PDB file of C-alpha atoms in Angstrom:
ATOM      1  CA  MET Z   1      -0.077   0.005   0.012  1.00  0.00           C
ATOM      2  CA  PRO Z   2       1.393   3.453  -0.841  1.00  0.00           C
ATOM      3  CA  VAL Z   3       2.664   5.523   2.091  1.00  0.00           C
ATOM      4  CA  LEU Z   4       2.131   9.244   2.408  1.00  0.00           C
ATOM      5  CA  ARG Z   5       4.987  10.677   4.561  1.00  0.00           C
ATOM      6  CA  SER Z   6       4.951  14.020   6.330  1.00  0.00           C
ATOM      7  CA  ARG Z   7       6.790  15.541   9.287  1.00  0.00           C
ATOM      8  CA  LEU Z   8       3.618  14.563  11.420  1.00  0.00           C
ATOM      9  CA  GLY Z   9       3.883  10.913  10.620  1.00  0.00           C
ATOM     10  CA  ASN Z  10       2.908   8.453   7.887  1.00  0.00           C
ATOM     11  CA  TRP Z  11      -0.380   7.405   6.362  1.00  0.00           C
ATOM     12  CA  GLU Z  12      -1.046   4.221   4.344  1.00  0.00           C
ATOM     13  CA  LEU Z  13      -3.566   5.040   1.724  1.00  0.00           C
ATOM     14  CA  ASP Z  14      -5.130   3.189  -1.181  1.00  0.00           C
ATOM     15  CA  HIS Z  15      -4.682   5.981  -3.665  1.00  0.00           C
ATOM     16  CA  VAL Z  16      -1.963   8.473  -3.090  1.00  0.00           C
ATOM     17  CA  HIS Z  17       0.433   9.943  -5.442  1.00  0.00           C
ATOM     18  CA  ALA Z  18       3.258  12.297  -4.438  1.00  0.00           C
ATOM     19  CA  TRP Z  19       3.599  15.530  -6.421  1.00  0.00           C
ATOM     20  CA  SER Z  20       6.917  14.312  -7.732  1.00  0.00           C
ATOM     21  CA  GLU Z  21       5.122  11.198  -9.217  1.00  0.00           C
ATOM     22  CA  ARG Z  22       2.620  13.157 -11.194  1.00  0.00           C
ATOM     23  CA  THR Z  23       1.854  12.203 -14.736  1.00  0.00           C
ATOM     24  CA  LEU Z  24      -0.834  12.942 -17.322  1.00  0.00           C
ATOM     25  CA  VAL Z  25      -2.244   9.513 -16.849  1.00  0.00           C
ATOM     26  CA  MET Z  26      -4.873   8.885 -14.140  1.00  0.00           C
ATOM     27  CA  ARG Z  27      -3.834   6.052 -11.857  1.00  0.00           C
ATOM     28  CA  ALA Z  28      -7.175   5.534 -10.065  1.00  0.00           C
ATOM     29  CA  PRO Z  29      -8.975   2.308 -10.889  1.00  0.00           C
ATOM     30  CA  GLU Z  30     -10.956   2.600 -14.063  1.00  0.00           C
ATOM     31  CA  ALA Z  31     -14.786   2.341 -13.450  1.00  0.00           C
ATOM     32  CA  LEU Z  32     -16.509   2.254 -16.823  1.00  0.00           C
ATOM     33  CA  LEU Z  33     -20.002   3.792 -16.245  1.00  0.00           C
ATOM     34  CA  VAL Z  34     -21.153   4.103 -19.921  1.00  0.00           C
ATOM     35  CA  ARG Z  35     -20.837   1.580 -22.704  1.00  0.00           C
ATOM     36  CA  PRO Z  36     -22.395   1.651 -26.151  1.00  0.00           C
ATOM     37  CA  GLU Z  37     -25.404  -0.386 -24.922  1.00  0.00           C
ATOM     38  CA  THR Z  38     -25.932   1.899 -21.939  1.00  0.00           C
ATOM     39  CA  ARG Z  39     -29.084   4.099 -22.300  1.00  0.00           C
ATOM     40  CA  VAL Z  40     -28.311   7.677 -21.216  1.00  0.00           C
ATOM     41  CA  ALA Z  41     -30.867  10.380 -20.584  1.00  0.00           C
ATOM     42  CA  THR Z  42     -29.837  14.022 -20.114  1.00  0.00           C
ATOM     43  CA  ILE Z  43     -31.719  16.965 -18.733  1.00  0.00           C
ATOM     44  CA  GLY Z  44     -30.591  20.462 -17.865  1.00  0.00           C
ATOM     45  CA  SER Z  45     -28.691  23.295 -19.378  1.00  0.00           C
ATOM     46  CA  CYS Z  46     -27.202  23.627 -22.820  1.00  0.00           C
ATOM     47  CA  PHE Z  47     -24.485  21.185 -21.702  1.00  0.00           C
ATOM     48  CA  ALA Z  48     -27.117  18.441 -21.633  1.00  0.00           C
ATOM     49  CA  GLU Z  49     -27.861  19.343 -25.246  1.00  0.00           C
ATOM     50  CA  GLU Z  50     -24.238  19.259 -26.226  1.00  0.00           C
ATOM     51  CA  LEU Z  51     -23.797  15.914 -24.411  1.00  0.00           C
ATOM     52  CA  ALA Z  52     -26.785  14.393 -26.151  1.00  0.00           C
ATOM     53  CA  ASN Z  53     -25.487  15.529 -29.508  1.00  0.00           C
ATOM     54  CA  MET Z  54     -22.057  14.185 -28.897  1.00  0.00           C
ATOM     55  CA  MET Z  55     -23.282  10.783 -27.607  1.00  0.00           C
ATOM     56  CA  GLY Z  56     -24.652   9.982 -31.067  1.00  0.00           C
ATOM     57  CA  GLU Z  57     -21.238  10.814 -32.703  1.00  0.00           C
ATOM     58  CA  VAL Z  58     -19.304   8.484 -30.320  1.00  0.00           C
ATOM     59  CA  GLY Z  59     -21.812   5.559 -30.501  1.00  0.00           C
ATOM     60  CA  ILE Z  60     -23.552   5.905 -27.188  1.00  0.00           C
ATOM     61  CA  HIS Z  61     -27.450   5.550 -27.125  1.00  0.00           C
ATOM     62  CA  GLY Z  62     -28.695   8.596 -25.434  1.00  0.00           C
ATOM     63  CA  SER Z  63     -31.275  11.453 -25.661  1.00  0.00           C
ATOM     64  CA  MET Z  64     -32.003  14.674 -24.059  1.00  0.00           C
ATOM     65  CA  HIS Z  65     -35.272  15.584 -22.491  1.00  0.00           C
ATOM     66  CA  PRO Z  66     -37.350  16.628 -25.596  1.00  0.00           C
ATOM     67  CA  GLY Z  67     -38.841  19.539 -23.744  1.00  0.00           C
ATOM     68  CA  GLY Z  68     -35.753  21.599 -24.140  1.00  0.00           C
ATOM     69  CA  LEU Z  69     -33.510  23.393 -21.604  1.00  0.00           C
ATOM     70  CA  PHE Z  70     -34.014  23.425 -17.761  1.00  0.00           C
ATOM     71  CA  TYR Z  71     -31.518  25.726 -16.257  1.00  0.00           C
ATOM     72  CA  SER Z  72     -32.163  25.575 -12.491  1.00  0.00           C
ATOM     73  CA  THR Z  73     -32.084  22.697 -10.004  1.00  0.00           C
ATOM     74  CA  THR Z  74     -35.727  23.507  -9.108  1.00  0.00           C
ATOM     75  CA  ALA Z  75     -37.071  23.307 -12.649  1.00  0.00           C
ATOM     76  CA  ILE Z  76     -35.195  20.000 -13.181  1.00  0.00           C
ATOM     77  CA  ARG Z  77     -36.443  18.618  -9.907  1.00  0.00           C
ATOM     78  CA  GLN Z  78     -40.014  19.577 -10.772  1.00  0.00           C
ATOM     79  CA  GLU Z  79     -39.835  17.896 -14.198  1.00  0.00           C
ATOM     80  CA  LEU Z  80     -38.239  14.695 -12.882  1.00  0.00           C
ATOM     81  CA  GLU Z  81     -40.797  14.507 -10.104  1.00  0.00           C
ATOM     82  CA  ARG Z  82     -43.504  14.906 -12.716  1.00  0.00           C
ATOM     83  CA  LEU Z  83     -42.080  12.032 -14.759  1.00  0.00           C
ATOM     84  CA  THR Z  84     -42.306   9.795 -11.779  1.00  0.00           C
ATOM     85  CA  GLY Z  85     -45.834  10.745 -10.741  1.00  0.00           C
ATOM     86  CA  GLY Z  86     -45.071  13.712  -8.456  1.00  0.00           C
ATOM     87  CA  TRP Z  87     -45.371  17.420  -8.716  1.00  0.00           C
ATOM     88  CA  PRO Z  88     -49.167  17.740  -8.610  1.00  0.00           C
ATOM     89  CA  GLU Z  89     -48.700  21.584  -8.276  1.00  0.00           C
ATOM     90  CA  ARG Z  90     -48.182  21.596 -12.048  1.00  0.00           C
ATOM     91  CA  ALA Z  91     -51.918  21.140 -12.711  1.00  0.00           C
ATOM     92  CA  ALA Z  92     -52.643  24.196 -10.494  1.00  0.00           C
ATOM     93  CA  GLU Z  93     -50.716  26.489 -12.931  1.00  0.00           C
ATOM     94  CA  PRO Z  94     -53.083  27.926 -15.511  1.00  0.00           C
ATOM     95  CA  SER Z  95     -52.059  28.196 -19.067  1.00  0.00           C
ATOM     96  CA  TRP Z  96     -51.130  31.751 -20.175  1.00  0.00           C
ATOM     97  CA  PRO Z  97     -53.239  33.681 -22.670  1.00  0.00           C
ATOM     98  CA  VAL Z  98     -51.090  35.491 -25.287  1.00  0.00           C
ATOM     99  CA  ASN Z  99     -51.727  37.164 -28.556  1.00  0.00           C
ATOM    100  CA  GLY Z 100     -53.049  34.374 -30.804  1.00  0.00           C
ATOM    101  CA  GLY Z 101     -53.800  31.718 -28.162  1.00  0.00           C
ATOM    102  CA  PHE Z 102     -52.185  30.136 -25.163  1.00  0.00           C
ATOM    103  CA  VAL Z 103     -48.683  29.102 -24.029  1.00  0.00           C
ATOM    104  CA  ASP Z 104     -47.717  26.356 -21.618  1.00  0.00           C
ATOM    105  CA  PRO Z 105     -45.922  27.874 -18.595  1.00  0.00           C
ATOM    106  CA  PHE Z 106     -43.563  24.956 -18.509  1.00  0.00           C
ATOM    107  CA  ARG Z 107     -42.672  24.473 -22.264  1.00  0.00           C
ATOM    108  CA  THR Z 108     -41.279  26.711 -24.879  1.00  0.00           C
ATOM    109  CA  TYR Z 109     -43.082  29.994 -25.296  1.00  0.00           C
ATOM    110  CA  ASP Z 110     -42.559  29.896 -29.073  1.00  0.00           C
ATOM    111  CA  THR Z 111     -45.418  27.481 -29.461  1.00  0.00           C
ATOM    112  CA  ILE Z 112     -48.722  29.226 -29.311  1.00  0.00           C
ATOM    113  CA  HIS Z 113     -51.762  26.955 -29.062  1.00  0.00           C
ATOM    114  CA  PRO Z 114     -55.086  28.194 -30.523  1.00  0.00           C
ATOM    115  CA  ASP Z 115     -56.968  27.053 -27.391  1.00  0.00           C
ATOM    116  CA  GLU Z 116     -56.316  25.285 -24.053  1.00  0.00           C
ATOM    117  CA  ALA Z 117     -57.533  21.974 -25.384  1.00  0.00           C
ATOM    118  CA  ALA Z 118     -54.836  22.013 -28.027  1.00  0.00           C
ATOM    119  CA  LEU Z 119     -52.288  23.074 -25.427  1.00  0.00           C
ATOM    120  CA  LEU Z 120     -53.181  20.108 -23.137  1.00  0.00           C
ATOM    121  CA  ALA Z 121     -53.168  17.633 -26.086  1.00  0.00           C
ATOM    122  CA  GLU Z 122     -49.661  18.797 -27.102  1.00  0.00           C
ATOM    123  CA  ARG Z 123     -48.559  18.671 -23.417  1.00  0.00           C
ATOM    124  CA  ALA Z 124     -49.669  15.050 -23.183  1.00  0.00           C
ATOM    125  CA  LYS Z 125     -47.766  14.103 -26.271  1.00  0.00           C
ATOM    126  CA  ALA Z 126     -44.636  15.920 -24.998  1.00  0.00           C
ATOM    127  CA  ASP Z 127     -44.977  14.291 -21.557  1.00  0.00           C
ATOM    128  CA  GLU Z 128     -45.103  10.849 -23.234  1.00  0.00           C
ATOM    129  CA  ALA Z 129     -41.998  11.659 -25.297  1.00  0.00           C
ATOM    130  CA  ALA Z 130     -40.136  12.724 -22.200  1.00  0.00           C
ATOM    131  CA  ALA Z 131     -41.207   9.629 -20.322  1.00  0.00           C
ATOM    132  CA  ALA Z 132     -39.894   7.497 -23.267  1.00  0.00           C
ATOM    133  CA  VAL Z 133     -36.390   9.130 -22.841  1.00  0.00           C
ATOM    134  CA  PHE Z 134     -36.175   8.457 -19.095  1.00  0.00           C
ATOM    135  CA  GLU Z 135     -37.909   5.071 -18.808  1.00  0.00           C
ATOM    136  CA  GLY Z 136     -35.256   2.436 -18.817  1.00  0.00           C
ATOM    137  CA  ALA Z 137     -32.329   4.844 -18.796  1.00  0.00           C
ATOM    138  CA  ASN Z 138     -29.322   3.305 -17.115  1.00  0.00           C
ATOM    139  CA  VAL Z 139     -27.621   6.691 -16.565  1.00  0.00           C
ATOM    140  CA  VAL Z 140     -29.328  10.091 -15.978  1.00  0.00           C
ATOM    141  CA  VAL Z 141     -27.029  13.112 -16.475  1.00  0.00           C
ATOM    142  CA  VAL Z 142     -28.210  16.316 -14.897  1.00  0.00           C
ATOM    143  CA  THR Z 143     -26.434  19.520 -15.896  1.00  0.00           C
ATOM    144  CA  LEU Z 144     -26.846  22.720 -13.992  1.00  0.00           C
ATOM    145  CA  GLY Z 145     -27.024  26.223 -15.263  1.00  0.00           C
ATOM    146  CA  LEU Z 146     -28.489  29.150 -13.267  1.00  0.00           C
ATOM    147  CA  ILE Z 147     -29.421  30.112  -9.807  1.00  0.00           C
ATOM    148  CA  GLU Z 148     -31.781  32.845 -10.944  1.00  0.00           C
ATOM    149  CA  THR Z 149     -35.431  31.701 -11.155  1.00  0.00           C
ATOM    150  CA  TRP Z 150     -38.869  33.087 -11.564  1.00  0.00           C
ATOM    151  CA  ARG Z 151     -41.804  31.472  -9.612  1.00  0.00           C
ATOM    152  CA  SER Z 152     -45.390  31.847  -9.161  1.00  0.00           C
ATOM    153  CA  ARG Z 153     -46.520  33.664  -6.019  1.00  0.00           C
ATOM    154  CA  ALA Z 154     -49.838  31.775  -6.169  1.00  0.00           C
ATOM    155  CA  THR Z 155     -48.612  28.136  -6.711  1.00  0.00           C
ATOM    156  CA  GLY Z 156     -44.979  28.188  -5.727  1.00  0.00           C
ATOM    157  CA  ASN Z 157     -44.069  26.606  -9.064  1.00  0.00           C
ATOM    158  CA  THR Z 158     -40.699  27.551 -10.625  1.00  0.00           C
ATOM    159  CA  PHE Z 159     -40.811  28.365 -14.296  1.00  0.00           C
ATOM    160  CA  ARG Z 160     -37.956  27.269 -16.677  1.00  0.00           C
ATOM    161  CA  GLN Z 161     -37.450  30.821 -17.744  1.00  0.00           C
ATOM    162  CA  ILE Z 162     -38.737  34.349 -17.236  1.00  0.00           C
ATOM    163  CA  PRO Z 163     -42.521  34.219 -17.928  1.00  0.00           C
ATOM    164  CA  HIS Z 164     -43.869  35.258 -21.289  1.00  0.00           C
ATOM    165  CA  PRO Z 165     -44.170  39.042 -21.559  1.00  0.00           C
ATOM    166  CA  ALA Z 166     -47.925  38.805 -22.286  1.00  0.00           C
ATOM    167  CA  ALA Z 167     -48.490  36.870 -19.052  1.00  0.00           C
ATOM    168  CA  PHE Z 168     -45.931  38.717 -16.945  1.00  0.00           C
ATOM    169  CA  PRO Z 169     -48.031  41.685 -15.672  1.00  0.00           C
ATOM    170  CA  ASP Z 170     -51.054  39.668 -14.462  1.00  0.00           C
ATOM    171  CA  LEU Z 171     -48.883  36.859 -13.139  1.00  0.00           C
ATOM    172  CA  ALA Z 172     -46.525  39.175 -11.180  1.00  0.00           C
ATOM    173  CA  PRO Z 173     -43.945  36.326 -10.727  1.00  0.00           C
ATOM    174  CA  GLU Z 174     -41.370  36.487  -8.015  1.00  0.00           C
ATOM    175  CA  PHE Z 175     -37.720  36.641  -8.967  1.00  0.00           C
ATOM    176  CA  HIS Z 176     -35.690  34.298  -6.735  1.00  0.00           C
ATOM    177  CA  ARG Z 177     -32.066  33.429  -6.498  1.00  0.00           C
ATOM    178  CA  LEU Z 178     -31.657  29.885  -5.253  1.00  0.00           C
ATOM    179  CA  THR Z 179     -29.530  29.450  -2.195  1.00  0.00           C
ATOM    180  CA  VAL Z 180     -26.927  26.701  -1.772  1.00  0.00           C
ATOM    181  CA  ALA Z 181     -29.225  25.004   0.670  1.00  0.00           C
ATOM    182  CA  GLU Z 182     -32.131  25.058  -1.887  1.00  0.00           C
ATOM    183  CA  MET Z 183     -29.910  23.669  -4.578  1.00  0.00           C
ATOM    184  CA  VAL Z 184     -28.556  20.867  -2.307  1.00  0.00           C
ATOM    185  CA  ASP Z 185     -32.111  20.000  -1.378  1.00  0.00           C
ATOM    186  CA  ASP Z 186     -33.211  19.891  -5.035  1.00  0.00           C
ATOM    187  CA  LEU Z 187     -30.162  17.730  -5.874  1.00  0.00           C
ATOM    188  CA  GLU Z 188     -30.872  15.300  -3.069  1.00  0.00           C
ATOM    189  CA  ARG Z 189     -34.481  15.017  -4.204  1.00  0.00           C
ATOM    190  CA  ILE Z 190     -33.378  14.677  -7.794  1.00  0.00           C
ATOM    191  CA  ARG Z 191     -31.107  11.767  -6.809  1.00  0.00           C
ATOM    192  CA  THR Z 192     -34.020  10.147  -4.902  1.00  0.00           C
ATOM    193  CA  VAL Z 193     -36.290  10.473  -7.854  1.00  0.00           C
ATOM    194  CA  VAL Z 194     -33.747   9.044 -10.306  1.00  0.00           C
ATOM    195  CA  ARG Z 195     -32.969   6.014  -8.030  1.00  0.00           C
TER     196      ARG Z 195
END
């Protein structure tokens, strides 16, 4: 076993390398987490998108959440809880009327639905597509982006981005910077949901 020596004494450690022994090669035991047959699901910031794009190029079977980017730990937690049957508060959030129809508060605002029935039908299809990405995934990669969030004062839901300008005045959302404690709590809940 390698020995780390100091003026205080010696330690016997499984993995220790003296500064003088440094090399460009990692000497820790290799633990292969992803193989070509591994199903990988990603969710989060633009890094999740980049990773999903690269997986196809290197022969790994993987996909990103089809709903787009989720920048905060809270938005990611809400979506993963929804995928596993949690987050009932989502249903309490009304759709937002905008010029030409309605937008989903938790999807891209670029898609305007002519009525709420069309919005809910599209949401159901998108939810099925997201479930297909995560069902049976062997590895889930969560990439983090921002600490700045916008949330509903009425429901407490956190939106993926600043609410649509047409909905913003009536909604009067709260700007909130996530604390370290809130992000740690979100990450612990995310780990529980994924497991």
